[in-house]
Amino acid sequence: MKTKSFAQLLGVFAALTCFNTSCNAPAKEKPATAEELSQVNRDFAVALNTKDAEAAANCYAEDATLYPPNEPAVTGRANILKYWQGAIETGATNVSVKTIRTGSEGSLGWETGQFQMDIKTPDGKVVVDKGRYTELLKRNKDGKWVSIMGMWNADAPPAP
């Protein structure tokens, strides 16, 4: 009789422990929509097209890193601002993006897509640059998605 009572008590304790653990577990965030995740790059394209390097940089987290093709990594929003200011000054314009895939888990997300932009060469010619990009995103303290890591590459090899 004592063994049965102990086993029942142990079972109730285990059930209460499981219930208490699940009640205290953080609520699982609803996955972000493709619309939410791709808004970062749409805002970014508008910023470059309006020649607003600060707005472009604000699409990134304070400690974000860019991995531009054929160039060193750029880390930190202040350096990212300088990078995009340089791109604007050298003639980057007509930027457009097209989201291909997105996904999220909690406060982390990702987006892959295609981009197109016009770049003015030193001799004044305009070259259309097309390629692909990948962005790793996080939800900031204000609930807005920002890029924490961006990488892109052109479809064509770099110009000589």
Coordinates of C-alpha atoms in Angstrom, one line a residue, residues 19-138:
F19 CA 2.8 21.6 -16.1
N20 CA 4.8 24.3 -14.2
T21 CA 7.7 24.1 -16.7
S22 CA 5.4 24.5 -19.7
C23 CA 3.5 27.4 -18.1
N24 CA 6.8 29.2 -17.4
A25 CA 8.3 28.6 -20.8
P26 CA 8.5 31.7 -23.0
A27 CA 5.7 31.9 -25.5
K28 CA 7.0 30.8 -29.0
E29 CA 6.9 33.8 -31.3
K30 CA 4.8 33.6 -34.4
P31 CA 6.9 33.3 -37.5
A32 CA 7.4 36.6 -39.3
T33 CA 5.7 37.0 -42.7
A34 CA 7.7 37.3 -45.9
E35 CA 6.2 40.9 -46.1
E36 CA 7.8 41.8 -42.7
L37 CA 11.1 40.3 -43.4
S38 CA 11.5 41.7 -46.9
Q39 CA 10.5 45.2 -45.8
V40 CA 14.1 45.8 -44.6
N41 CA 15.5 45.5 -48.1
R42 CA 12.6 47.5 -49.7
D43 CA 13.4 50.3 -47.2
F44 CA 17.1 49.9 -48.1
A45 CA 16.4 50.3 -51.8
V46 CA 14.3 53.4 -51.2
A47 CA 17.1 54.9 -49.1
L48 CA 19.8 54.4 -51.8
N49 CA 17.5 55.7 -54.5
T50 CA 16.8 58.9 -52.5
K51 CA 20.6 59.2 -51.7
D52 CA 20.0 58.8 -47.9
A53 CA 22.9 56.9 -46.6
E54 CA 21.8 57.3 -43.0
A55 CA 18.4 55.7 -43.7
A56 CA 20.3 52.9 -45.5
A57 CA 22.5 52.4 -42.5
N58 CA 19.5 52.3 -40.2
C59 CA 18.4 49.1 -41.9
Y60 CA 21.3 47.4 -40.1
A61 CA 21.8 46.6 -36.4
E62 CA 24.4 48.6 -34.5
D63 CA 26.9 45.7 -34.7
A64 CA 26.0 44.4 -38.2
T65 CA 28.5 43.2 -40.8
L66 CA 28.5 43.6 -44.6
Y67 CA 30.4 41.2 -46.8
P68 CA 30.6 43.0 -50.1
P69 CA 31.9 41.2 -53.1
N70 CA 35.7 41.5 -53.7
E71 CA 36.1 43.9 -50.7
P72 CA 36.9 43.5 -47.0
A73 CA 34.1 43.1 -44.5
V74 CA 32.4 46.2 -43.1
T75 CA 31.4 46.1 -39.4
G76 CA 29.3 48.4 -37.4
R77 CA 26.6 50.8 -38.4
A78 CA 28.9 53.9 -38.5
N79 CA 31.2 52.1 -41.0
I80 CA 28.2 50.8 -42.9
L81 CA 26.9 54.4 -43.2
K82 CA 30.3 55.4 -44.7
Y83 CA 30.2 52.4 -47.1
W84 CA 26.8 53.3 -48.5
Q85 CA 27.6 57.0 -48.6
G86 CA 30.6 56.1 -50.8
A87 CA 28.3 53.9 -53.0
I88 CA 25.9 56.8 -53.4
E89 CA 28.7 59.3 -54.2
T90 CA 30.1 57.0 -56.9
G91 CA 26.8 56.7 -58.6
A92 CA 24.8 53.8 -57.3
T93 CA 21.2 54.4 -58.3
N94 CA 18.0 52.7 -59.6
V95 CA 18.3 50.1 -56.9
S96 CA 15.6 47.4 -56.8
V97 CA 15.2 44.2 -54.9
K98 CA 13.1 41.1 -55.3
T99 CA 12.6 38.7 -52.4
I100 CA 13.0 35.0 -53.3
R101 CA 12.7 33.2 -49.9
T102 CA 12.3 34.2 -46.3
G103 CA 12.1 32.4 -43.0
S104 CA 12.2 33.1 -39.3
E105 CA 12.6 31.4 -35.9
G106 CA 11.8 33.5 -32.9
S107 CA 13.6 36.9 -33.2
L108 CA 16.0 35.7 -36.0
G109 CA 15.1 35.7 -39.7
W110 CA 16.6 35.5 -43.1
E111 CA 15.9 36.7 -46.7
T112 CA 17.4 35.7 -50.0
G113 CA 16.7 37.6 -53.2
Q114 CA 17.8 39.3 -56.3
F115 CA 19.0 42.9 -56.8
Q116 CA 19.6 45.2 -59.6
M117 CA 21.3 48.6 -59.6
D118 CA 22.9 51.1 -61.9
I119 CA 26.5 52.0 -61.2
K120 CA 28.3 54.9 -62.8
T121 CA 31.9 54.0 -63.8
P122 CA 34.7 56.5 -63.5
D123 CA 34.5 57.2 -67.2
G124 CA 30.8 58.2 -66.9
K125 CA 29.2 55.1 -68.3
V126 CA 26.3 53.4 -66.5
V127 CA 26.6 49.7 -65.9
V128 CA 23.6 47.6 -64.7
D129 CA 24.7 45.3 -61.9
K130 CA 22.5 42.3 -61.2
G131 CA 22.9 39.6 -58.6
R132 CA 21.8 37.8 -55.5
Y133 CA 21.8 38.6 -51.8
T134 CA 21.3 37.0 -48.5
E135 CA 20.4 38.9 -45.3
L136 CA 20.4 37.6 -41.8
L137 CA 17.9 39.6 -39.7
K138 CA 16.9 40.1 -36.1

